[in-house]
Short mmCIF file of C-alpha atoms and ligand atoms in Angstrom, two decimals:
data_model
loop_
_atom_site.label_atom_id
_atom_site.label_comp_id
_atom_site.label_asym_id
_atom_site.label_seq_id
_atom_site.Cartn_x
_atom_site.Cartn_y
_atom_site.Cartn_z
CA MET P 1 0.00 0.00 0.00
CA HIS P 2 1.55 3.27 -1.11
CA ALA P 3 1.03 6.10 1.30
CA GLU P 4 -0.16 8.44 -1.48
CA ARG P 5 -3.05 6.12 -2.28
CA LEU P 6 -4.38 6.80 1.21
CA LEU P 7 -4.83 10.45 0.25
CA ASP P 8 -7.85 9.29 -1.72
CA ASP P 9 -10.92 9.40 0.54
CA ASN P 10 -12.48 6.21 -0.77
CA ILE P 11 -9.29 4.19 -0.52
CA LEU P 12 -8.60 5.53 2.94
CA LEU P 13 -12.07 4.51 4.09
CA GLU P 14 -11.84 1.13 2.45
CA GLU P 15 -8.52 0.42 4.13
CA LEU P 16 -9.86 1.71 7.43
CA ARG P 17 -12.73 -0.74 7.17
CA LYS P 18 -10.20 -3.53 6.80
CA GLY P 19 -8.47 -2.30 9.95
CA SER P 20 -5.22 -1.26 8.28
CA SER P 21 -2.83 0.45 10.69
CA GLU P 22 -1.41 2.51 7.84
CA ALA P 23 -4.89 3.85 7.25
CA VAL P 24 -5.21 4.78 10.93
CA GLU P 25 -1.93 6.62 10.68
CA ALA P 26 -2.93 8.38 7.48
CA LEU P 27 -6.25 9.39 9.04
CA PHE P 28 -4.41 10.87 12.01
CA GLU P 29 -1.89 12.75 9.88
CA ARG P 30 -4.54 14.22 7.64
CA PHE P 31 -7.07 15.30 10.19
CA HIS P 32 -5.63 15.76 13.68
CA GLY P 33 -4.61 19.39 13.16
CA LYS P 34 -7.97 20.39 11.68
CA ILE P 35 -9.90 18.51 14.35
CA TYR P 36 -7.95 20.06 17.18
CA GLY P 37 -8.17 23.55 15.69
CA LEU P 38 -11.90 23.30 15.16
CA ALA P 39 -12.44 21.85 18.64
CA MET P 40 -10.35 24.64 20.18
CA SER P 41 -12.32 27.31 18.44
CA ILE P 42 -15.57 25.88 19.69
CA LEU P 43 -14.48 24.88 23.20
CA LYS P 44 -11.76 27.50 23.82
CA ASN P 45 -10.00 25.16 26.22
CA GLU P 46 -7.02 22.94 25.45
CA SER P 47 -7.87 19.91 27.53
CA ASP P 48 -11.51 19.93 26.40
CA ALA P 49 -10.33 20.16 22.81
CA GLU P 50 -7.97 17.25 23.36
CA GLU P 51 -10.75 15.07 24.75
CA ALA P 52 -13.09 16.08 21.96
CA ALA P 53 -10.43 15.16 19.42
CA GLN P 54 -10.12 11.73 21.03
CA ASP P 55 -13.91 11.33 20.77
CA VAL P 56 -13.77 12.19 17.10
CA PHE P 57 -11.25 9.47 16.26
CA LEU P 58 -13.16 6.89 18.31
CA THR P 59 -16.38 7.79 16.51
CA VAL P 60 -14.69 7.54 13.12
CA PHE P 61 -13.47 4.02 14.00
CA GLN P 62 -16.90 3.01 15.22
CA LYS P 63 -18.78 4.46 12.28
CA ALA P 64 -16.35 3.75 9.45
CA HIS P 65 -18.51 0.81 8.42
CA THR P 66 -21.74 2.79 8.53
CA PHE P 67 -20.53 5.92 6.73
CA LYS P 68 -21.80 5.69 3.20
CA GLY P 69 -19.84 8.45 1.59
CA ASN P 70 -22.83 10.67 0.76
CA SER P 71 -20.73 13.62 1.81
CA ALA P 72 -17.00 14.22 1.55
CA LEU P 73 -14.87 12.53 4.20
CA TYR P 74 -13.65 15.80 5.72
CA SER P 75 -17.18 17.13 5.95
CA TRP P 76 -18.30 13.96 7.76
CA ILE P 77 -15.36 14.26 10.16
CA TYR P 78 -16.06 17.96 10.78
CA ARG P 79 -19.63 17.09 11.55
CA ILE P 80 -18.55 14.45 14.06
CA CYS P 81 -16.18 17.02 15.58
CA VAL P 82 -18.84 19.72 15.88
CA ASN P 83 -21.19 17.24 17.53
CA ALA P 84 -18.51 16.02 19.92
CA CYS P 85 -17.79 19.61 20.92
CA LEU P 86 -21.42 20.60 21.34
CA MET P 87 -21.95 17.58 23.61
CA ARG P 88 -19.06 18.80 25.73
CA LEU P 89 -20.35 22.34 25.81
CA ARG P 90 -23.69 21.15 27.09
CA GLY P 91 -23.79 21.23 30.84
CA LYS P 92 -20.82 23.55 31.00
CA ARG P 93 -21.35 27.03 32.25
CA ARG P 94 -21.34 29.32 29.28
CA GLN P 95 -18.50 31.73 29.25
CA GLU P 96 -19.50 35.34 28.93
CA THR P 97 -19.48 36.52 25.37
CA VAL P 98 -19.77 39.99 23.93
CA SER P 99 -23.07 41.27 22.71
CA ILE P 100 -22.76 41.30 18.96
CA GLU P 101 -25.39 44.04 18.68
CA GLU P 102 -22.98 46.63 20.02
CA PHE P 103 -20.79 46.07 16.99
CA MET P 104 -23.38 46.22 14.24
CA PRO P 105 -23.16 49.20 11.90
CA VAL P 106 -25.37 52.16 12.73
CA PHE P 107 -27.50 53.96 10.16
CA THR P 108 -29.57 57.10 10.09
CA GLU P 109 -33.32 56.91 9.62
CA ASP P 110 -33.01 57.13 5.87
CA GLY P 111 -30.42 54.35 5.78
CA MET P 112 -27.18 56.33 5.49
CA HIS P 113 -24.08 55.52 7.53
CA ALA P 114 -24.56 57.36 10.82
CA SER P 115 -20.92 58.46 10.82
CA PRO P 116 -18.31 58.40 8.05
CA VAL P 117 -16.59 55.03 7.60
CA GLY P 118 -12.80 54.97 7.48
CA ASP P 119 -10.72 52.70 5.27
CA TRP P 120 -7.94 50.72 6.93
CA SER P 121 -7.78 47.97 4.30
CA LYS P 122 -4.60 49.25 2.66
CA GLU P 123 -2.89 49.78 5.97
CA VAL P 124 -3.34 46.16 6.92
CA GLU P 125 -2.09 45.10 3.51
CA ARG P 126 1.22 46.78 4.12
CA LYS P 127 1.56 45.30 7.54
CA THR P 128 0.87 41.82 6.14
CA LEU P 129 -0.39 39.69 8.92
CA ASP P 130 1.80 40.31 11.90
CA LYS P 131 1.67 38.26 15.02
CA GLU P 132 -0.05 40.92 17.06
CA LEU P 133 -2.90 41.27 14.61
CA GLY P 134 -3.27 37.49 14.51
CA THR P 135 -3.56 37.35 18.29
CA VAL P 136 -6.08 40.17 18.32
CA ILE P 137 -8.27 38.48 15.72
CA LYS P 138 -8.13 35.27 17.68
CA LYS P 139 -9.25 37.09 20.80
CA PHE P 140 -12.11 38.83 19.00
CA THR P 141 -13.25 35.51 17.56
CA GLU P 142 -13.20 33.88 20.95
CA ASP P 143 -15.42 36.63 22.32
CA LEU P 144 -18.13 35.74 19.83
CA SER P 145 -20.91 33.51 21.08
CA GLU P 146 -20.69 29.94 19.89
CA LYS P 147 -23.64 30.37 17.53
CA TYR P 148 -21.64 32.77 15.35
CA ARG P 149 -18.17 31.46 16.10
CA VAL P 150 -18.68 27.96 14.73
CA VAL P 151 -20.15 29.21 11.46
CA PHE P 152 -17.41 31.78 11.10
CA VAL P 153 -14.63 29.27 11.74
CA LEU P 154 -15.99 26.70 9.29
CA SER P 155 -16.73 29.18 6.51
CA ASP P 156 -14.18 31.95 6.77
CA VAL P 157 -11.28 30.29 8.52
CA GLU P 158 -11.55 26.75 7.16
CA GLY P 159 -12.86 28.03 3.86
CA LEU P 160 -15.80 25.62 3.51
CA SER P 161 -18.69 26.57 1.24
CA ASN P 162 -21.89 27.84 2.85
CA GLU P 163 -23.59 24.62 1.72
CA GLU P 164 -20.99 22.46 3.45
CA THR P 165 -21.16 24.51 6.64
CA ALA P 166 -24.95 24.25 6.59
CA GLN P 167 -24.78 20.49 6.18
CA ILE P 168 -22.26 20.06 8.98
CA LEU P 169 -24.22 22.17 11.43
CA GLY P 170 -27.68 21.07 10.34
CA LEU P 171 -28.60 24.64 9.44
CA THR P 172 -30.18 26.10 6.32
CA VAL P 173 -27.94 27.96 3.88
CA PRO P 174 -29.70 31.31 4.56
CA ALA P 175 -29.13 30.81 8.30
CA VAL P 176 -25.43 30.18 7.67
CA LYS P 177 -25.17 33.26 5.45
CA SER P 178 -26.86 35.48 7.97
CA ARG P 179 -24.73 34.32 10.91
CA LEU P 180 -21.59 34.60 8.85
CA HIS P 181 -22.48 38.12 7.74
CA ARG P 182 -23.09 39.23 11.32
CA ALA P 183 -19.85 37.64 12.49
CA ARG P 184 -17.95 39.51 9.78
CA LEU P 185 -19.67 42.79 10.61
CA TYR P 186 -18.68 42.27 14.23
CA LEU P 187 -15.06 41.48 13.39
CA ARG P 188 -14.85 44.35 10.94
CA GLU P 189 -16.00 46.74 13.62
CA GLN P 190 -13.69 45.27 16.25
CA LEU P 191 -10.76 45.59 13.86
CA SER P 192 -11.73 49.16 13.00
CA ARG P 193 -11.78 50.13 16.67
CA TYR P 194 -8.51 48.34 17.31
CA LEU P 195 -6.70 49.92 14.37
CA ARG P 196 -8.11 53.36 15.09
CA GLU P 197 -7.10 53.24 18.72
CA GLY P 198 -3.74 51.76 17.82
CA LYS P 199 -3.08 54.80 15.67
CA THR P 200 -3.92 57.36 18.31
CA ALA P 201 -2.04 55.49 21.04
CA MET U 1 -30.48 51.45 -2.75
CA ASN U 2 -29.14 53.07 0.40
CA CYS U 3 -26.11 52.32 2.62
CA LYS U 4 -28.08 50.10 4.98
CA GLU U 5 -29.33 47.90 2.17
CA LEU U 6 -25.89 47.76 0.65
CA VAL U 7 -24.31 46.61 3.90
CA TYR U 8 -27.03 44.00 4.29
CA LEU U 9 -26.24 42.56 0.86
CA LEU U 10 -22.43 42.73 1.04
CA GLY U 11 -21.88 39.01 1.64
CA ASP U 12 -23.68 38.02 -1.56
CA TYR U 13 -22.11 40.92 -3.42
CA LEU U 14 -18.59 39.79 -2.57
CA ASP U 15 -19.03 36.05 -3.01
CA GLY U 16 -20.47 36.57 -6.47
CA SER U 17 -23.82 34.93 -5.78
CA MET U 18 -25.80 38.09 -6.46
CA GLU U 19 -28.20 38.64 -9.33
CA GLU U 20 -26.99 40.98 -12.06
CA HIS U 21 -29.60 43.72 -11.66
CA LEU U 22 -29.03 43.96 -7.90
CA ARG U 23 -25.29 44.03 -8.43
CA ALA U 24 -25.71 46.91 -10.87
CA GLU U 25 -27.75 48.82 -8.29
CA LEU U 26 -25.07 48.27 -5.65
CA ASP U 27 -22.35 49.35 -8.04
CA THR U 28 -24.23 52.56 -8.77
CA HIS U 29 -24.55 53.35 -5.07
CA ILE U 30 -20.96 52.50 -4.27
CA GLU U 31 -19.66 54.80 -6.99
CA MET U 32 -21.26 57.76 -5.25
CA CYS U 33 -20.74 56.85 -1.61
CA GLU U 34 -17.31 57.02 -0.06
CA SER U 35 -18.39 55.46 3.24
CA CYS U 36 -19.71 52.44 1.39
CA ILE U 37 -16.50 52.05 -0.60
CA HIS U 38 -14.63 52.05 2.69
CA PHE U 39 -17.10 49.70 4.28
CA ARG U 40 -16.83 47.25 1.40
CA ASN U 41 -13.02 47.38 1.42
CA THR U 42 -12.75 46.76 5.14
CA TYR U 43 -15.45 44.06 5.15
CA ASP U 44 -13.65 42.25 2.37
CA LYS U 45 -10.30 42.70 4.07
CA THR U 46 -11.73 41.22 7.26
CA ARG U 47 -12.69 38.07 5.34
CA ILE U 48 -9.29 37.81 3.74
CA ILE U 49 -7.12 38.31 6.80
CA CYS U 50 -9.19 35.91 8.86
CA ARG U 51 -8.36 33.19 6.39
CA GLN U 52 -4.65 33.78 7.04
CA VAL U 53 -4.99 33.50 10.77
CA GLN U 54 -3.87 30.18 12.14
CA LEU U 55 -6.49 30.01 14.82
CA ASN U 56 -5.17 27.23 16.95
CA GLU U 57 -2.19 25.12 16.14
CA ILE U 58 -1.94 21.96 18.12
CA PRO U 59 0.92 22.08 20.65
CA GLU U 60 3.60 19.43 20.05
CA GLU U 61 2.95 17.75 23.38
CA PHE U 62 -0.77 17.41 22.61
CA ARG U 63 -0.05 16.11 19.15
CA GLU U 64 2.14 13.30 20.43
CA ARG U 65 -0.30 12.38 23.17
CA LEU U 66 -3.17 12.32 20.69
CA ARG U 67 -1.06 10.26 18.29
CA SER U 68 -0.41 7.62 20.95
CA PHE U 69 -4.09 7.57 21.82
CA VAL U 70 -5.19 7.15 18.19
CA THR U 71 -2.55 4.51 17.48
CA ALA U 72 -3.59 2.50 20.54
CA LYS U 73 -7.33 2.79 19.86
CA GLY U 74 -6.72 2.15 16.18
CA GLY U 75 -4.97 -1.08 17.16
CA GLU U 76 -7.90 -2.19 19.32
CA TYR U 77 -10.25 -1.28 16.52
CA SER U 78 -8.25 -3.34 14.00
CA ARG U 79 -8.40 -6.40 16.23
CA GLU U 80 -12.16 -6.09 16.68
CA ILE U 81 -13.05 -5.20 13.15
CA GLU U 82 -15.65 -7.98 12.97
CA LYS U 83 -17.49 -6.52 15.93
CA TYR U 84 -17.70 -3.13 14.23
CA ARG U 85 -18.88 -4.71 11.02
CA ARG U 86 -21.69 -6.43 12.94
CA MET U 87 -22.55 -3.19 14.72
CA ALA U 88 -22.88 -1.44 11.36
CA ALA U 89 -25.18 -4.16 10.07
CA GLU U 90 -27.23 -3.88 13.26
CA ASP U 91 -27.45 -0.09 12.82
CA ARG U 92 -28.81 -0.53 9.34
CA ARG U 93 -31.40 -3.03 10.49
CA LYS U 94 -32.58 -0.65 13.21
CA GLN U 95 -32.82 2.23 10.78
CA VAL U 96 -35.03 0.27 8.43
CA GLU U 97 -37.14 -0.77 11.39
CA SER U 98 -37.60 2.88 12.43
CA LEU U 99 -38.48 3.85 8.87
CA LEU U 100 -41.23 1.24 8.70
CA ARG U 101 -42.52 2.04 12.17
CA ALA U 102 -42.63 5.77 11.38
CA PHE U 103 -44.42 4.92 8.14
CA ARG U 104 -47.09 2.86 9.93
CA GLU U 105 -47.56 5.56 12.53
CA GLN U 106 -47.54 8.34 9.91
CA ARG U 107 -44.59 10.12 11.45
CA LEU U 108 -42.49 10.49 8.31
CA SER U 109 -41.30 14.01 7.61
CA PRO U 110 -43.18 15.74 4.74
CA SER U 111 -40.33 15.39 2.27
CA LEU U 112 -39.66 11.77 3.22
CA THR U 113 -43.38 11.01 2.85
CA LEU U 114 -43.23 12.35 -0.68
CA LEU U 115 -40.04 10.47 -1.55
CA PHE U 116 -41.14 7.26 0.05
CA ASP U 117 -44.61 7.36 -1.53
CA THR U 118 -43.25 7.92 -5.02
CA HIS U 119 -40.62 5.27 -4.49
CA ARG U 120 -42.85 2.44 -3.28
CA ASP U 121 -45.60 3.20 -5.82
CA ARG U 122 -43.40 2.01 -8.62
CA CYS U 123 -40.82 -0.14 -6.89
CA GLU U 124 -40.92 -3.81 -7.82
CA LYS U 125 -38.74 -4.79 -4.91
CA CYS U 126 -40.52 -3.26 -1.96
CA GLY U 127 -43.84 -1.92 -3.26
CA ALA U 128 -45.86 -5.09 -2.67
CA PHE U 129 -44.39 -5.60 0.77
CA ILE U 130 -45.10 -2.02 1.86
CA ARG U 131 -48.71 -2.32 0.69
CA THR U 132 -49.18 -5.21 3.11
CA LEU U 133 -48.14 -2.83 5.91
CA ASN U 134 -50.69 -0.18 5.02
CA GLY U 135 -52.96 0.43 7.96
CA GLY U 136 -51.43 -2.46 9.90
CA GLU U 137 -50.53 -1.90 13.51
CA GLU U 138 -48.09 -4.72 14.03
CA ALA U 139 -44.44 -4.80 13.08
CA LYS U 140 -43.91 -7.45 10.44
CA HIS U 141 -40.86 -9.52 9.80
CA VAL U 142 -38.89 -7.81 7.05
CA PRO U 143 -37.30 -10.16 4.51
CA LEU U 144 -33.54 -9.67 4.34
CA GLU U 145 -33.65 -8.70 0.69
CA ILE U 146 -36.15 -5.91 1.34
CA GLU U 147 -34.27 -4.75 4.41
CA GLU U 148 -31.11 -4.36 2.33
CA HIS U 149 -33.08 -2.56 -0.36
CA LEU U 150 -34.65 -0.11 2.11
CA ALA U 151 -31.29 0.52 3.78
CA GLU U 152 -30.02 1.62 0.38
CA PHE U 153 -33.04 3.87 0.01
CA LEU U 154 -32.20 5.50 3.37
CA ASP U 155 -28.52 5.89 2.47
CA ALA U 156 -29.46 7.92 -0.56
CA LEU U 157 -31.62 10.40 1.34
CA PRO U 158 -30.42 13.97 1.20
CA PRO U 159 -28.98 15.05 4.54
CA GLY U 160 -30.05 18.00 6.61
CA GLU U 161 -33.51 16.95 7.69
CA GLU U 162 -34.73 14.58 10.38
CA PRO U 163 -36.55 11.91 8.39
CA PHE U 164 -39.00 10.99 11.14
CA ARG U 165 -41.02 13.08 13.49
CA ALA U 166 -40.70 11.96 17.10
ZN1 ZN I 1 -23.54 54.24 1.03
#
């Protein structure tokens, strides 16, 4: 068995169903980083994310024979991961999150921007993505409530299509679009405030 | 088109899924409105930089611990592969059972009702058998062949909706 063959979803699954240890290894290599990252962004806690990641691999072993390949392998695994995380979140005290409403754009009665909007897009381009900005974005994301955070992470960070995100979370596509839009509006505003204050400081 | 409407539609505008005539209206507004140009630029930039952020890389120590866990559990799994195969077969049997029970008790979701009705009306494999269930209260023994056939029917269902009402 050549290792590259295991990059093919169907072959990987087939080998996994036979119990091949190479397939287990290939599964780990391909997905552990994504699983952990996704679990961290939902659970915001390293040891919870580690346990959730363990759950995901166990579930994949248990369900490898039942999974029929109606969706892509990664999307099935993401779905298992989201479910594993949501189960862990249940019963936990919710951490305080920011109220997203405070960061929504404000308009006048006739639908104009209530105050002029500045443009920092070029500024950020020049800075490329420095470490500080990365940390700040991470913090802003963590402050979002889970409802928005999970959609945002799947769509904008992981780059899944709205359809895939909807399927993984059991939401409709319009619901995904609307949550994603609000999450972006929130982050845009947070970044604006951060960059504006950074300049005056 | 005003600024508020434009902001509301930005997601569709930027991902290209917007109808031509709406796009034209947005373009017209944006050409005259500096705040909206800035809003669009920064909204788009937000999307782009977030994709470059490595949200959470797994720490080395965690990676190795998780690797040992997965290797160990993967080994157990490999040795008990027959058990998992049986469990999968059992799962399928139960699913078919629930489908038929929900059908008898008229708890199928609206879209599954439609799909299932059209399917069994013209299916040579399961149509006759399902007709014997109509109105019946009791669970009937399902022939293996039909069970396999209905499991395939369930596998092909589009995801995203609970097929049975509780
Ligand atoms: Zn405007």
